Amino acid sequence: MELLKNKILEHGHVLSDKILKVDSFLNHQIDAKLMREMGVEFASRFKDQNITKVLTVEASGIAPAYATALELGVDLVFARKNQSLTLNKESSEIVYTEIFSYTKNVTTGIYISKKYITKDDNVLIIDDFLANGEVCKGLIKLLEDLGANLCGIGIVIEKSFQSGRKAIEEKGIKIESLARISSLENSRVTFLE
């Protein structure tokens, strides 16, 4: 997606050979027009999958997932990271797993209420980044626990030099990324063609 690639080149900041900062348009300040275009693109790529729900994890995946859900005409569900007073990880009303964040260097619990995704749902996962695939693996586990049908995964920015895509493809899951980066070396973004 050229619009996204241009935004990355103009406004992204390479912090290391593994970290790309895109907070000016994706995960702090949101470029609403770009989000709309990404939603249209994801919806186009998954239009034949009979999607009934879009799933992401809070917080940075919500904007592109919302745009996609809006375009598909379905509800968006986001996995919660923070414990609620009304639900905890021992509750029979939720499914729960833990994920490791490379960027934050922490393990976090995520959960979904069983009320919002069921075995009858065809689910599309949308997330902002794919690196080692930990978030996607966690969301896949939650969907397996719920018995829902995973129809595919849409990623805004994929770091193709890390192992995330391989882990997803090995499970036979369709994955579509809007921008695939082959390298962040020498403080330069290089896209995979």
CSV table of C-alpha atoms in Angstrom, one decimal:
chain,number,residue,atom,x,y,z
A,1,MET,CA,0.0,0.0,0.0
A,2,GLU,CA,1.9,3.0,-1.3
A,3,LEU,CA,0.1,5.6,0.9
A,4,LEU,CA,1.2,3.7,4.0
A,5,LYS,CA,4.8,3.2,2.7
A,6,ASN,CA,5.1,6.9,2.0
A,7,LYS,CA,3.8,7.8,5.4
A,8,ILE,CA,6.4,5.5,7.0
A,9,LEU,CA,9.2,7.0,5.0
A,10,GLU,CA,8.1,10.6,5.7
A,11,HIS,CA,7.1,10.3,9.3
A,12,GLY,CA,8.5,7.1,10.8
A,13,HIS,CA,11.6,7.1,12.9
A,14,VAL,CA,14.0,4.2,13.0
A,15,LEU,CA,15.1,3.8,16.7
A,16,SER,CA,17.2,0.7,16.1
A,17,ASP,CA,17.6,-2.2,13.7
A,18,LYS,CA,14.5,-3.7,15.2
A,19,ILE,CA,12.3,-0.7,16.3
A,20,LEU,CA,10.3,1.6,14.1
A,21,LYS,CA,8.5,4.5,15.8
A,22,VAL,CA,5.3,5.5,14.0
A,23,ASP,CA,3.5,7.3,16.8
A,24,SER,CA,2.8,10.4,14.7
A,25,PHE,CA,0.2,8.5,12.5
A,26,LEU,CA,-0.5,5.1,13.9
A,27,ASN,CA,-0.1,4.4,17.6
A,28,HIS,CA,-0.3,7.7,19.5
A,29,GLN,CA,-1.7,10.2,17.0
A,30,ILE,CA,-4.0,8.7,14.5
A,31,ASP,CA,-4.1,9.7,10.8
A,32,ALA,CA,-7.8,9.2,10.3
A,33,LYS,CA,-7.7,9.4,6.5
A,34,LEU,CA,-5.0,6.8,6.4
A,35,MET,CA,-6.9,4.5,8.8
A,36,ARG,CA,-10.0,4.7,6.5
A,37,GLU,CA,-7.9,3.8,3.5
A,38,MET,CA,-6.3,0.9,5.4
A,39,GLY,CA,-9.8,-0.3,6.4
A,40,VAL,CA,-10.9,-0.3,2.8
A,41,GLU,CA,-7.7,-2.2,1.7
A,42,PHE,CA,-8.1,-4.9,4.4
A,43,ALA,CA,-11.8,-5.3,3.7
A,44,SER,CA,-11.0,-5.7,0.0
A,45,ARG,CA,-8.3,-8.4,0.7
A,46,PHE,CA,-10.7,-10.4,3.0
A,47,LYS,CA,-14.1,-9.7,1.3
A,48,ASP,CA,-14.7,-13.3,0.4
A,49,GLN,CA,-14.2,-14.7,3.9
A,50,ASN,CA,-17.7,-14.1,5.3
A,51,ILE,CA,-16.2,-12.2,8.3
A,52,THR,CA,-18.6,-11.7,11.2
A,53,LYS,CA,-16.2,-10.1,13.7
A,54,VAL,CA,-12.8,-8.2,13.6
A,55,LEU,CA,-10.5,-8.9,16.5
A,56,THR,CA,-7.5,-6.9,17.8
A,57,VAL,CA,-5.7,-6.3,21.1
A,58,GLU,CA,-5.8,-2.9,22.9
A,59,ALA,CA,-4.6,-0.3,22.2
A,60,SER,CA,-2.7,0.3,19.0
A,61,GLY,CA,-4.6,-2.2,16.9
A,62,ILE,CA,-7.9,-0.6,17.6
A,63,ALA,CA,-7.9,2.2,15.0
A,64,PRO,CA,-7.0,0.0,11.9
A,65,ALA,CA,-9.3,-2.8,13.2
A,66,TYR,CA,-12.2,-0.3,13.6
A,67,ALA,CA,-11.7,1.0,10.1
A,68,THR,CA,-11.7,-2.5,8.8
A,69,ALA,CA,-14.8,-3.5,10.8
A,70,LEU,CA,-16.6,-0.4,9.7
A,71,GLU,CA,-15.9,-1.2,6.0
A,72,LEU,CA,-16.9,-4.8,6.4
A,73,GLY,CA,-20.1,-3.9,8.3
A,74,VAL,CA,-19.3,-6.1,11.3
A,75,ASP,CA,-18.5,-5.6,15.0
A,76,LEU,CA,-15.0,-5.1,16.4
A,77,VAL,CA,-13.9,-6.9,19.5
A,78,PHE,CA,-10.6,-6.1,21.3
A,79,ALA,CA,-8.8,-8.3,23.7
A,80,ARG,CA,-8.4,-6.5,27.0
A,81,LYS,CA,-5.1,-6.2,28.7
A,82,ASN,CA,-6.2,-4.6,31.9
A,83,GLN,CA,-8.1,-6.6,34.5
A,84,SER,CA,-11.6,-5.3,35.2
A,85,LEU,CA,-13.3,-5.3,38.6
A,86,THR,CA,-16.1,-7.3,36.9
A,87,LEU,CA,-13.9,-9.9,35.3
A,88,ASN,CA,-10.7,-11.6,36.2
A,89,LYS,CA,-8.6,-14.3,34.6
A,90,GLU,CA,-10.2,-17.1,36.7
A,91,SER,CA,-13.7,-16.1,35.5
A,92,SER,CA,-15.6,-18.7,33.5
A,93,GLU,CA,-17.0,-15.8,31.4
A,94,ILE,CA,-13.6,-15.2,29.7
A,95,VAL,CA,-10.8,-16.8,27.8
A,96,TYR,CA,-7.3,-15.7,28.9
A,97,THR,CA,-3.7,-16.1,27.8
A,98,GLU,CA,-0.4,-14.3,28.1
A,99,ILE,CA,1.7,-12.6,25.5
A,100,PHE,CA,5.2,-11.2,25.5
A,101,SER,CA,5.9,-7.8,24.2
A,102,TYR,CA,9.4,-7.3,22.7
A,103,THR,CA,9.0,-3.5,22.5
A,104,LYS,CA,8.0,-3.2,26.1
A,105,ASN,CA,9.9,-6.3,27.4
A,106,VAL,CA,7.0,-7.5,29.5
A,107,THR,CA,4.5,-10.4,29.6
A,108,THR,CA,0.9,-9.2,29.6
A,109,GLY,CA,-2.3,-11.1,30.1
A,110,ILE,CA,-5.1,-10.6,27.5
A,111,TYR,CA,-8.7,-11.8,27.6
A,112,ILE,CA,-11.9,-11.8,25.7
A,113,SER,CA,-15.4,-12.2,27.1
A,114,LYS,CA,-17.2,-15.3,25.8
A,115,LYS,CA,-20.2,-13.1,25.1
A,116,TYR,CA,-18.6,-11.3,22.2
A,117,ILE,CA,-17.0,-14.1,20.1
A,118,THR,CA,-18.6,-17.5,19.7
A,119,LYS,CA,-18.1,-20.7,17.8
A,120,ASP,CA,-20.4,-19.3,15.1
A,121,ASP,CA,-18.1,-16.4,14.3
A,122,ASN,CA,-15.7,-16.0,11.3
A,123,VAL,CA,-13.0,-13.8,12.7
A,124,LEU,CA,-10.4,-11.5,11.1
A,125,ILE,CA,-7.5,-10.4,13.3
A,126,ILE,CA,-6.1,-7.0,12.6
A,127,ASP,CA,-3.0,-5.6,14.3
A,128,ASP,CA,-0.6,-2.7,13.9
A,129,PHE,CA,2.7,-4.6,13.9
A,130,LEU,CA,4.0,-8.1,13.2
A,131,ALA,CA,7.5,-8.9,14.5
A,132,ASN,CA,7.9,-12.2,16.3
A,133,GLY,CA,4.2,-12.9,16.2
A,134,GLU,CA,3.5,-13.1,19.9
A,135,VAL,CA,0.3,-11.0,19.9
A,136,CYS,CA,-1.1,-12.9,16.9
A,137,LYS,CA,-0.2,-16.2,18.6
A,138,GLY,CA,-2.0,-15.1,21.7
A,139,LEU,CA,-5.1,-14.0,19.8
A,140,ILE,CA,-5.1,-17.3,17.8
A,141,LYS,CA,-5.0,-19.1,21.1
A,142,LEU,CA,-8.0,-17.2,22.4
A,143,LEU,CA,-10.0,-17.9,19.3
A,144,GLU,CA,-9.1,-21.6,19.5
A,145,ASP,CA,-10.3,-21.6,23.1
A,146,LEU,CA,-13.6,-19.9,22.0
A,147,GLY,CA,-14.0,-22.4,19.1
A,148,ALA,CA,-14.3,-19.5,16.6
A,149,ASN,CA,-13.2,-19.8,13.0
A,150,LEU,CA,-10.1,-17.7,12.2
A,151,CYS,CA,-10.4,-16.5,8.6
A,152,GLY,CA,-7.1,-14.5,8.4
A,153,ILE,CA,-4.8,-11.9,9.8
A,154,GLY,CA,-4.2,-8.4,8.5
A,155,ILE,CA,-1.1,-6.5,9.6
A,156,VAL,CA,-0.4,-2.8,9.1
A,157,ILE,CA,3.4,-3.0,9.3
A,158,GLU,CA,5.3,-6.3,9.1
A,159,LYS,CA,8.9,-6.6,10.1
A,160,SER,CA,9.7,-9.4,7.6
A,161,PHE,CA,13.2,-9.8,9.0
A,162,GLN,CA,11.7,-11.3,12.2
A,163,SER,CA,9.9,-14.6,12.6
A,164,GLY,CA,6.3,-13.7,13.0
A,165,ARG,CA,5.1,-14.4,9.4
A,166,LYS,CA,6.7,-17.8,9.4
A,167,ALA,CA,5.0,-18.8,12.6
A,168,ILE,CA,1.6,-17.8,11.3
A,169,GLU,CA,2.1,-19.4,7.8
A,170,GLU,CA,3.1,-22.6,9.4
A,171,LYS,CA,-0.4,-22.8,11.0
A,172,GLY,CA,-1.9,-22.5,7.5
A,173,ILE,CA,-3.4,-19.0,8.2
A,174,LYS,CA,-3.9,-16.4,5.5
A,175,ILE,CA,-1.9,-13.3,6.3
A,176,GLU,CA,-2.0,-9.9,4.5
A,177,SER,CA,0.4,-7.1,5.4
A,178,LEU,CA,0.0,-3.6,4.0
A,179,ALA,CA,3.7,-2.7,4.4
A,180,ARG,CA,6.5,-5.3,4.6
A,181,ILE,CA,9.8,-4.1,5.9
A,182,SER,CA,12.9,-6.1,5.0
A,183,SER,CA,15.4,-4.1,7.0
A,184,LEU,CA,15.8,-1.2,9.5
A,185,GLU,CA,19.6,-1.3,9.3
A,186,ASN,CA,21.6,1.9,9.2
A,187,SER,CA,18.6,3.9,10.4
A,188,ARG,CA,16.9,3.3,7.0
A,189,VAL,CA,13.5,1.7,6.2
A,190,THR,CA,13.8,-0.8,3.3
A,191,PHE,CA,10.6,-2.4,2.1
A,192,LEU,CA,10.3,-6.0,0.9
A,193,GLU,CA,9.0,-5.9,-2.7
